[in-house]
Short mmCIF file of C-alpha atoms and ligand atoms in Angstrom, two decimals:
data_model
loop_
_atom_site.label_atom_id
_atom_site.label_comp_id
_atom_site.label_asym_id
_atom_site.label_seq_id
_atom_site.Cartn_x
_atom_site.Cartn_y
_atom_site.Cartn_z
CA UNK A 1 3.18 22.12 -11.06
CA UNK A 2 0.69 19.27 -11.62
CA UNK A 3 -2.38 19.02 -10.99
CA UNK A 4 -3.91 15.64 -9.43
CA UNK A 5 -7.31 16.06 -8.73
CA UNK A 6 -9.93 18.20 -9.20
CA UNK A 7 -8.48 20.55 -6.05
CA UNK A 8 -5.45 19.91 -5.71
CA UNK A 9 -1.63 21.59 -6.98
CA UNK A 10 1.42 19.59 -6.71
CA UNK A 11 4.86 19.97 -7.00
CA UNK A 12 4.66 16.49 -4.79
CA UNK A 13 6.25 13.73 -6.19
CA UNK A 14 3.56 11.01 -5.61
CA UNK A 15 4.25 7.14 -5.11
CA UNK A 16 3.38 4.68 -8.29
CA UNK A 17 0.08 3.52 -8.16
CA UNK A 18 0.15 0.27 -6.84
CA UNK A 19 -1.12 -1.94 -9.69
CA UNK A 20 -0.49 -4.92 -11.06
CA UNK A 21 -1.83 -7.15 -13.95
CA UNK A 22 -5.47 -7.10 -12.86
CA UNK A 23 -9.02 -8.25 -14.38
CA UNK A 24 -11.56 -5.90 -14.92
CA UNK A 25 -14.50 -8.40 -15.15
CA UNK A 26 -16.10 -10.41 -12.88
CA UNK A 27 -18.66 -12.92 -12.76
CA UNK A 28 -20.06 -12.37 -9.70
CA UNK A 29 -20.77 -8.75 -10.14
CA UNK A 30 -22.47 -7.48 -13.73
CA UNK A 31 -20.95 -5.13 -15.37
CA UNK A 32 -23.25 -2.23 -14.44
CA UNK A 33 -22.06 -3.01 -10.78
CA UNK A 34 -18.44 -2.93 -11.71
CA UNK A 35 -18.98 0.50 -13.97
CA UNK A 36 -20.39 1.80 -10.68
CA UNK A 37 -17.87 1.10 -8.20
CA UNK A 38 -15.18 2.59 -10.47
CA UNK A 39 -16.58 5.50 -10.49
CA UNK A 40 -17.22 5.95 -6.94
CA UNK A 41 -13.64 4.66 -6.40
CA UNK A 42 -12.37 7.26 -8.75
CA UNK A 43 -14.16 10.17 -6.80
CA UNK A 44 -13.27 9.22 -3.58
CA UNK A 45 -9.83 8.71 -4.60
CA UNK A 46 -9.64 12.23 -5.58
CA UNK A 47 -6.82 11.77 -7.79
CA UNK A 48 -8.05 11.00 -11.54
CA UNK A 49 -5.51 11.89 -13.44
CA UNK A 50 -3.51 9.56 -12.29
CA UNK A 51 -6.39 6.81 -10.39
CA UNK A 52 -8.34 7.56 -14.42
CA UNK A 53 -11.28 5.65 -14.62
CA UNK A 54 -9.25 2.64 -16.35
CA UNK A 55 -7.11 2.02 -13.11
CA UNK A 56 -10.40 1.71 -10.82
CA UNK A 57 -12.32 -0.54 -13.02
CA UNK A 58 -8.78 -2.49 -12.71
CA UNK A 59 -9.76 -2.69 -8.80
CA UNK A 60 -12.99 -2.44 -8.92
CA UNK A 61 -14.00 -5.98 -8.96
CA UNK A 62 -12.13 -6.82 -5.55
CA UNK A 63 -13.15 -4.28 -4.04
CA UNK A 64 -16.60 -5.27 -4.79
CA UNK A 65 -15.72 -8.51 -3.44
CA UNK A 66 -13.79 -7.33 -0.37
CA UNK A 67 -16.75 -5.36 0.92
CA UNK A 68 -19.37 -8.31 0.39
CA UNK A 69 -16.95 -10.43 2.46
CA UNK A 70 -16.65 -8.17 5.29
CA UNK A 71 -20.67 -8.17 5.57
CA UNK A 72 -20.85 -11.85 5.07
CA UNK A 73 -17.83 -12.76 7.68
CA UNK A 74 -18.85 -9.91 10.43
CA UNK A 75 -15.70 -8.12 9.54
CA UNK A 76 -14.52 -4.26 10.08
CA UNK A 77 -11.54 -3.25 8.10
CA UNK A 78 -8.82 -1.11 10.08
CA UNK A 79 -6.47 1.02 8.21
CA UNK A 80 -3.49 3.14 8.72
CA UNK A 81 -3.11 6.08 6.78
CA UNK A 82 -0.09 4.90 5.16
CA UNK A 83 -2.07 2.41 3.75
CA UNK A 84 -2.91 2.96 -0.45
CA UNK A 85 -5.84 4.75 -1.46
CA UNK A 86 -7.57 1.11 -2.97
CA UNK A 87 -7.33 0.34 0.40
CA UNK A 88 -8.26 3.36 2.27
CA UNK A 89 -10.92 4.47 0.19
CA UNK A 90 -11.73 1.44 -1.49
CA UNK A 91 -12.22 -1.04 1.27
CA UNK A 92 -11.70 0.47 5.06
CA UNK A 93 -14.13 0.87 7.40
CA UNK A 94 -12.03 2.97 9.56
CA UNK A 95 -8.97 5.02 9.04
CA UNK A 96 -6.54 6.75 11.10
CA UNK A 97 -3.43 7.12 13.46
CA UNK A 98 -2.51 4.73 15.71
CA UNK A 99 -4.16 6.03 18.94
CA UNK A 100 -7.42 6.48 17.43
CA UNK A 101 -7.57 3.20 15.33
CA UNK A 102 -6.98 1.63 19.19
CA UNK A 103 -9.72 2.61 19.91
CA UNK A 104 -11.41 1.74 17.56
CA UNK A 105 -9.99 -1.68 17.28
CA UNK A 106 -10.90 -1.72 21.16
CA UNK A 107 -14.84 -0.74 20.84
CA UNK A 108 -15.16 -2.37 17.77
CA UNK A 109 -18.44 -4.84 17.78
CA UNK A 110 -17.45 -6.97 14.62
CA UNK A 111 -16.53 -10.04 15.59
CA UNK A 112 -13.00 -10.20 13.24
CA UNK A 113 -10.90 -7.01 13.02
CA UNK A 114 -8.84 -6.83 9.93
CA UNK A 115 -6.38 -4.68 10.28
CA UNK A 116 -4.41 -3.43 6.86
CA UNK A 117 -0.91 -1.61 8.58
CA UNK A 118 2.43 -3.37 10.16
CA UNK A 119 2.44 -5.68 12.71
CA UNK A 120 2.50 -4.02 15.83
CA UNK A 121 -1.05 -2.44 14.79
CA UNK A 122 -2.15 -5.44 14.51
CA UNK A 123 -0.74 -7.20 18.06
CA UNK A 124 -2.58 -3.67 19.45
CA UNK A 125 -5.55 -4.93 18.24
CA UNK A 126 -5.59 -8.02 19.14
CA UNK A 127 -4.16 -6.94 22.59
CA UNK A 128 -7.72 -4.51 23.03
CA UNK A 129 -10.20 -7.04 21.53
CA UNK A 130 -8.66 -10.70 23.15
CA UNK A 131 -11.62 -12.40 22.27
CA UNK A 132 -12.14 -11.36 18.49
CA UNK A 133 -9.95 -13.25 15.65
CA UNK A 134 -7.50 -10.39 14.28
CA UNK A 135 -6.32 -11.01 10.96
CA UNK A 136 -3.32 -9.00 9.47
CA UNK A 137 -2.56 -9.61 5.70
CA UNK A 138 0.94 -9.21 5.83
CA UNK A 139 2.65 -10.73 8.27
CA UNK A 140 5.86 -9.57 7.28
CA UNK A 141 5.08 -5.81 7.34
CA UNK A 142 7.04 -4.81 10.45
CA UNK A 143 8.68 -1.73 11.20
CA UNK A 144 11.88 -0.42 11.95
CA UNK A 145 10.91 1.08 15.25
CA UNK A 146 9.10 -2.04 16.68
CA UNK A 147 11.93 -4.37 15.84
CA UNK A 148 14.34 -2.33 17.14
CA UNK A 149 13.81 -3.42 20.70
CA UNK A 150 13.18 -6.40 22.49
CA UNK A 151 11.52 -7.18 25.94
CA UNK A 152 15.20 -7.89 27.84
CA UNK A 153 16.62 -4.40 26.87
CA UNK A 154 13.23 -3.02 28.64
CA UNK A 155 14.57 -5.25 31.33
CA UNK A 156 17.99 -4.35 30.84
CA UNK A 157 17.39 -0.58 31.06
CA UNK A 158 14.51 -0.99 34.38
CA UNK A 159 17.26 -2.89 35.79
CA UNK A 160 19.84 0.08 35.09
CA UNK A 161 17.53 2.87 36.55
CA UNK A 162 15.30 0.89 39.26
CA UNK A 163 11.99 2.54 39.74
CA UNK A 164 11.66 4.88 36.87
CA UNK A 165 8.72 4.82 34.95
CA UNK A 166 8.84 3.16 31.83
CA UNK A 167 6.67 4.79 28.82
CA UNK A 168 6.75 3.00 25.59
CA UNK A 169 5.94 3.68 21.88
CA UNK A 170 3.32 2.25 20.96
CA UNK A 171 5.27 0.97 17.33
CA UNK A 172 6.77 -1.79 20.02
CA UNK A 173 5.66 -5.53 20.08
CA UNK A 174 3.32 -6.61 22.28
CA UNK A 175 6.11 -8.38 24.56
CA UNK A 176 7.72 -5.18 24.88
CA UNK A 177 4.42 -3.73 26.06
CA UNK A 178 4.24 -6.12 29.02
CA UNK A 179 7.27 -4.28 30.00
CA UNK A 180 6.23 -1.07 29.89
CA UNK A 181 4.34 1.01 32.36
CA UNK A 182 2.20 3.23 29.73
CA UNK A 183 1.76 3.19 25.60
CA UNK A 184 2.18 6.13 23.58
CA UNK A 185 1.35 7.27 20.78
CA UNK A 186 2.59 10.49 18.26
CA UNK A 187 -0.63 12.11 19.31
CA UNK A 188 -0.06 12.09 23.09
CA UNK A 189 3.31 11.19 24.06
CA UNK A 190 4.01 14.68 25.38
CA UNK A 191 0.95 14.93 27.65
CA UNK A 192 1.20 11.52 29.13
CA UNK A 193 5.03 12.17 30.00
CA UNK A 194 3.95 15.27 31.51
CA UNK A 195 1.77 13.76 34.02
CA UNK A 196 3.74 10.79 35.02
CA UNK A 197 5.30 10.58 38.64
CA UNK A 198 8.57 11.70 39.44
CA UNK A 199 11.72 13.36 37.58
CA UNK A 200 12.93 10.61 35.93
CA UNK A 201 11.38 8.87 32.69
CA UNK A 202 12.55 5.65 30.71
CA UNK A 203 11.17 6.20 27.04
CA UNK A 204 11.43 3.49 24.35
CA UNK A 205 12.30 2.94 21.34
CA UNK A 206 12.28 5.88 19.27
CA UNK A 207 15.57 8.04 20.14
CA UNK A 208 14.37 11.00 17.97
CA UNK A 209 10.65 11.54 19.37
CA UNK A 210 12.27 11.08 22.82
CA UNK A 211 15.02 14.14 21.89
CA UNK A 212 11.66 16.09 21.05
CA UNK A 213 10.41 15.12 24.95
CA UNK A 214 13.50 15.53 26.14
CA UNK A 215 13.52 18.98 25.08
CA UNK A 216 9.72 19.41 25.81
CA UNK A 217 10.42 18.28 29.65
CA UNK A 218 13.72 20.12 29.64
CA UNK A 219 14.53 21.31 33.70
CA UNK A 220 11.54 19.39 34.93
CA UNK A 221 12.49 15.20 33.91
CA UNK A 222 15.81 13.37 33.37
CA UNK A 223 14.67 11.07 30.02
CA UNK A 224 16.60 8.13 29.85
CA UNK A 225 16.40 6.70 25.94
CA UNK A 226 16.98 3.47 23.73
CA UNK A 227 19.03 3.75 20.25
CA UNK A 228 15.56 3.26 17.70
CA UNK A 229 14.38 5.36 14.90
CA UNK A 230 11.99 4.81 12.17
CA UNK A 231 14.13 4.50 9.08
CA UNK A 232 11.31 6.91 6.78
CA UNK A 233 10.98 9.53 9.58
CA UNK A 234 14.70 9.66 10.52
CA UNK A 235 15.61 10.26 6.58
CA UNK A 236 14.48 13.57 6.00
CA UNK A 237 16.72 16.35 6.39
CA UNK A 238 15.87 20.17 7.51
CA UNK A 239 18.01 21.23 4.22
CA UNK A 240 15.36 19.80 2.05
CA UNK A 241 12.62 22.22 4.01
CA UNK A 242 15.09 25.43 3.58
CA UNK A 243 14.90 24.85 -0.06
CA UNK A 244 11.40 24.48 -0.40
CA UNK A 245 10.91 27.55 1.81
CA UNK A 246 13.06 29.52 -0.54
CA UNK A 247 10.91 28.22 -3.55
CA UNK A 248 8.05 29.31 -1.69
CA UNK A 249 9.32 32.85 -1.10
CA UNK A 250 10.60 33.01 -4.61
CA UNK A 251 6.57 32.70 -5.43
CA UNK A 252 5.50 34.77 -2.77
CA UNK A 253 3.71 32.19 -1.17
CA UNK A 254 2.97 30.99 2.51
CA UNK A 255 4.12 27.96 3.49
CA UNK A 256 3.69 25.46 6.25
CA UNK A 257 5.84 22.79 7.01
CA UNK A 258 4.12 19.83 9.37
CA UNK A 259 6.41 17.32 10.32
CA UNK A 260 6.20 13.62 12.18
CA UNK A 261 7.72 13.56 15.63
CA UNK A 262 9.72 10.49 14.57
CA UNK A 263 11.70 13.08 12.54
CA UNK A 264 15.56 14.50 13.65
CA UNK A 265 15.39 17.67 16.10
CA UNK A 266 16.88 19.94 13.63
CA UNK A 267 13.98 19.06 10.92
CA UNK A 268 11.52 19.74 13.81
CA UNK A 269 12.96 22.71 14.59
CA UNK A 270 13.04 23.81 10.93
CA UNK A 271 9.41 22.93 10.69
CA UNK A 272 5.51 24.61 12.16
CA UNK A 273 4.05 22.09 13.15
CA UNK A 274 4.47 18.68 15.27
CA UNK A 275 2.01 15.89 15.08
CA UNK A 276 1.12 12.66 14.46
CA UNK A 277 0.15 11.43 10.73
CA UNK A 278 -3.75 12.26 11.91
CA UNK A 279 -2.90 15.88 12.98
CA UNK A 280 -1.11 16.38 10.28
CA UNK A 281 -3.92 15.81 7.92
CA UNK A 282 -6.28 18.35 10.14
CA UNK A 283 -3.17 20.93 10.42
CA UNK A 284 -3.02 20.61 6.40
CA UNK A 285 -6.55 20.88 5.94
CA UNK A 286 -7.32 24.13 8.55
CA UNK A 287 -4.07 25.90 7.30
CA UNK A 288 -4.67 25.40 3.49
CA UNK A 289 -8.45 26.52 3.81
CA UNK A 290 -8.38 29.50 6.57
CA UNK A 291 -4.86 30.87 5.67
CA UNK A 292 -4.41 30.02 2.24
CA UNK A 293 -1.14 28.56 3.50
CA UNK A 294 0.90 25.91 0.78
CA UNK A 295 1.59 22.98 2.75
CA UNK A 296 4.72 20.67 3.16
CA UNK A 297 4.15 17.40 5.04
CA UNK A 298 7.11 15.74 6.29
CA UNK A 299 5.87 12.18 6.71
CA UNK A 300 4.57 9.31 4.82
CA UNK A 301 2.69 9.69 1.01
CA UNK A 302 -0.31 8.48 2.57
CA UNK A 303 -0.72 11.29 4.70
CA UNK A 304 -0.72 13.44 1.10
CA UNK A 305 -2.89 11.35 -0.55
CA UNK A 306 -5.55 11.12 2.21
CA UNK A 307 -5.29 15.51 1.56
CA UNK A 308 -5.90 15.57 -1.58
CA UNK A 309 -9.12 13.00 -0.87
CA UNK A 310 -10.53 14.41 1.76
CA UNK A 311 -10.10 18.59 1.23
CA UNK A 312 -13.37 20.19 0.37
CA UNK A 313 -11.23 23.30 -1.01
CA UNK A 314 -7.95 23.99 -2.90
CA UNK A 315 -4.79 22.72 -0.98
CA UNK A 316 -1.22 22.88 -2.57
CA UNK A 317 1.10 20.69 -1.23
CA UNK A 318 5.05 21.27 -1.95
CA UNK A 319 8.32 18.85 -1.54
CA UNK A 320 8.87 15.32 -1.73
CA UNK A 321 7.16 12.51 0.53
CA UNK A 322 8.69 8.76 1.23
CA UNK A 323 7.31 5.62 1.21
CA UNK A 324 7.14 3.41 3.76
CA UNK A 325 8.13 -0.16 2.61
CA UNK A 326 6.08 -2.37 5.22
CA UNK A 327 3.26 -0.24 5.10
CA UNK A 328 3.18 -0.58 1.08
CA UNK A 329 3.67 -4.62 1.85
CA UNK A 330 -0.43 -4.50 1.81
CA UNK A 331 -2.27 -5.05 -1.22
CA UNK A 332 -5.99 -5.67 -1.85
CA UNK A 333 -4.96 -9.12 -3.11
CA UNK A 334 -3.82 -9.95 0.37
CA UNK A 335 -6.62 -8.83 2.07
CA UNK A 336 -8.99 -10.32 -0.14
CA UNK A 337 -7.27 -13.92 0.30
CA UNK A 338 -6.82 -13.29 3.89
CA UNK A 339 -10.46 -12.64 4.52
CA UNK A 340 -11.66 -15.24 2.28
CA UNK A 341 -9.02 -18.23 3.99
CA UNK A 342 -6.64 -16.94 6.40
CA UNK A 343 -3.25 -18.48 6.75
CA UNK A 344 -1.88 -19.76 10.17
CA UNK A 345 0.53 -16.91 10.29
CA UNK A 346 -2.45 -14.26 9.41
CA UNK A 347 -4.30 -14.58 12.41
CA UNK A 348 -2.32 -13.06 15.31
CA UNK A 349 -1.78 -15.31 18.25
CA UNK A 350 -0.32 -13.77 21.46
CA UNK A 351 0.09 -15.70 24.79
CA UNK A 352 -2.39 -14.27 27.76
CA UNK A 353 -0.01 -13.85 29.73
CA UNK A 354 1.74 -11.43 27.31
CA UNK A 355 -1.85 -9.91 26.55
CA UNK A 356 -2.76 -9.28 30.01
CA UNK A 357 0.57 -7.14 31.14
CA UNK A 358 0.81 -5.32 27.64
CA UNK A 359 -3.13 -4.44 28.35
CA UNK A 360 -1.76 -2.86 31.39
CA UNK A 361 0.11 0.01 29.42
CA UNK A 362 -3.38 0.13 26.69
CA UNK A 363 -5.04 1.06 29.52
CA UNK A 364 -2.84 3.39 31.18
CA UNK A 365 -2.60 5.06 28.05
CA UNK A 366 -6.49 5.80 27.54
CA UNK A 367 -6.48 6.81 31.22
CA UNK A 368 -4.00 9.95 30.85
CA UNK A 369 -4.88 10.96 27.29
CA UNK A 370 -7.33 13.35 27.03
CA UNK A 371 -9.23 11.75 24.08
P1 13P B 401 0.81 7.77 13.73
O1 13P B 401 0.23 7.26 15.01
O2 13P B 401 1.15 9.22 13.78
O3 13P B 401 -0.06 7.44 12.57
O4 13P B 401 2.21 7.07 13.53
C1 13P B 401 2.36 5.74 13.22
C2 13P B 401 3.60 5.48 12.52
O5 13P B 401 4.02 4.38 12.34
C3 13P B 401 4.31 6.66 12.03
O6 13P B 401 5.40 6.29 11.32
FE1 SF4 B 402 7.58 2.02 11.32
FE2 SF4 B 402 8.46 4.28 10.28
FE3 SF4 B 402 7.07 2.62 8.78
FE4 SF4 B 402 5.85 4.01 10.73
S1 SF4 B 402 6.80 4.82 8.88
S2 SF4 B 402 5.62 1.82 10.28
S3 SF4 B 402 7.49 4.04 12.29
S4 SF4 B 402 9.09 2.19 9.69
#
């Protein structure tokens, strides 16, 4: 067992921290200033035997930078909760899932979003707010889900089952969006398929969360699915969750095992919980504090490291989590040279045409959710 930060237990293996060779001065900023935000990195972090006081003052001075930028250039900084802690807790305005960083993305009044996640985030965004500049650092983050599928096997599949509403993840691209009747997301897919007309459904692209609706609308919809899966999600197995409930019974302890829809059905059966990476982090939190539970995420590190930030009281978490390699493609050095001079390819461009029909399924979306 090791412990990470001033509450938290792990027998987590945590992701490297993501430094490289990095200058801990600055002449912009005095030294004072640079002591300061280290610190305050350090704390928020919540990790600092690992982010020590050395590491921060490594990131400090961009950070520094970063935020004085985003004041200067009207900027808010969106990011995913895969995103690294530099980034979440160094530099983002808002962080989240990806139905509630829509929305913020959509009622944002900055008049640049930067958004630090994979593309398809980023298309959202730009999608909700047509009329702001959306920059995205990395324009080769994508995502296994979202490139997956293209707008002619929407086309090919509406064409195959004429009529049928079409519901689509919202990890798709925005030209897959125009195709689609409603959006997503891991926090409401199971509602909004629910409510939609008739006994048939087209859902797209993830295979494994639409085995998980399949199953949820078993006897009451005929779900017709496309051959995705998210290549972090669909790698975890429900073996590695029997052995860490065994460890946990060996120690007498109470655990609770919150998984990712995007995961197989037998690791969702295996697990206690089913949410997106957002409930996830509130399941952790409410189990480890009222029940005293251990907890076992089975999604993304970030998800873990935002715990460990944000609990206010001792959480352990057990097992293993994964990386996921285009969210990790972000780095503070991108953002910072993105905000300062954006590249062509950093500012996302989408034809109206595209924008209005995807907006459609936004918009549908917000209309049946019920938050
Ligand atoms: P969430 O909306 O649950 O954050 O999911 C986004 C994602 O890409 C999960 O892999
Ligand atoms: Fe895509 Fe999976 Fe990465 Fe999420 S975790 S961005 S679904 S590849």
């Amino acid at each position: 067992m090791v412990l990470v930060g001033d509450n938290t237990e792990m027998s987590m293996k945590m992701p490297p921290l993501p430094m490289r060779p990095r200058i801990t001065s600055d002449p912009d900023f005095t030294s004072q200033e640079i002591n300061d935000e280290a610190n305050r990195l350090m704390e928020r972090i919540g990790q600092r035997l690992r982010w020590t006081l050395e590491a921060c003052k490594t990131i400090a001075p961009m950070t520094l930078r970063i935020n004085r930028l985003k004041q200067q250039k009207d900027v808010i900084l969106i990011a995913h909760t895969y995103q690294t802690p530099d980034i979440v807790y160094g530099v983002a305005d808002a962080v989240g899932d990806s139905y509630s960083l829509s929305k913020i993305a959509r009622d944002a009044p900055q008049s640049t979003i930067l958004f630090s996640s994979v593309r398809f985030m980023a298309e959202t965004a730009k999608i909700l707010s047509p009329g702001k500049r959306v920059i995205h650092p990395s324009p080769e983050a994508g995502c296994s889900l979202s490139e997956g599928i293209t707008a002619a096997d929407v086309i090919a599949m509406k064409e195959m089952h004429p009529g049928v509403p079409v519901a689509c993840y919202i990890n798709t691209t925005a030209a897959v969006k125009a195709e689609c009747d409603v959006c997503v997301t891991s926090s409401n897919y199971l509602a909004i398929a629910e409510k939609l007309p008739g006994d048939q459904l087209i859902f797209v692209p993830d295979r494994l969360m639409g085995q998980h609706l399949k199953k949820h609308l078993a006897g009451k919809k005929t779900v017709f699915l496309h051959e995705g899966d998210c290549e972090v999600h669909a790698a975890f197995t429900a073996s590695t969750i029997d052995r860490q409930r065994r460890e946990a019974a060996k120690r007498g302890i109470d655990l609770r095992v919150l998984a990712h829809p995007e995961c197989a059905e037998d690791v969702l059966n295996a697990s206690d919980f089913v949410g997106s990476s957002e409930k996830i982090l509130i399941e952790a939190k409410r189990a480890s504090r009222d029940e005293g539970a251990a907890i076992m995420m089975i999604t993304e590190c970030g998800t873990a490291e935002r715990a460990i930030a944000e609990s206010d009281h001792p959480i352990e978490l057990m097992g293993s989590c994964t990386m996921c390699r285009h969210m990790k493609r972000t780095h503070l050095e991108d953002i910072l040279q993105s905000i300062e001079a954006p590249d062509a390819d950093q500012i996302i461009e989408i034809e109206d045409s595209v924008i209005t029909r995807a907006r459609m399924s936004l918009d549908q979306m917000f209309a049946m959710s019920d938050c």
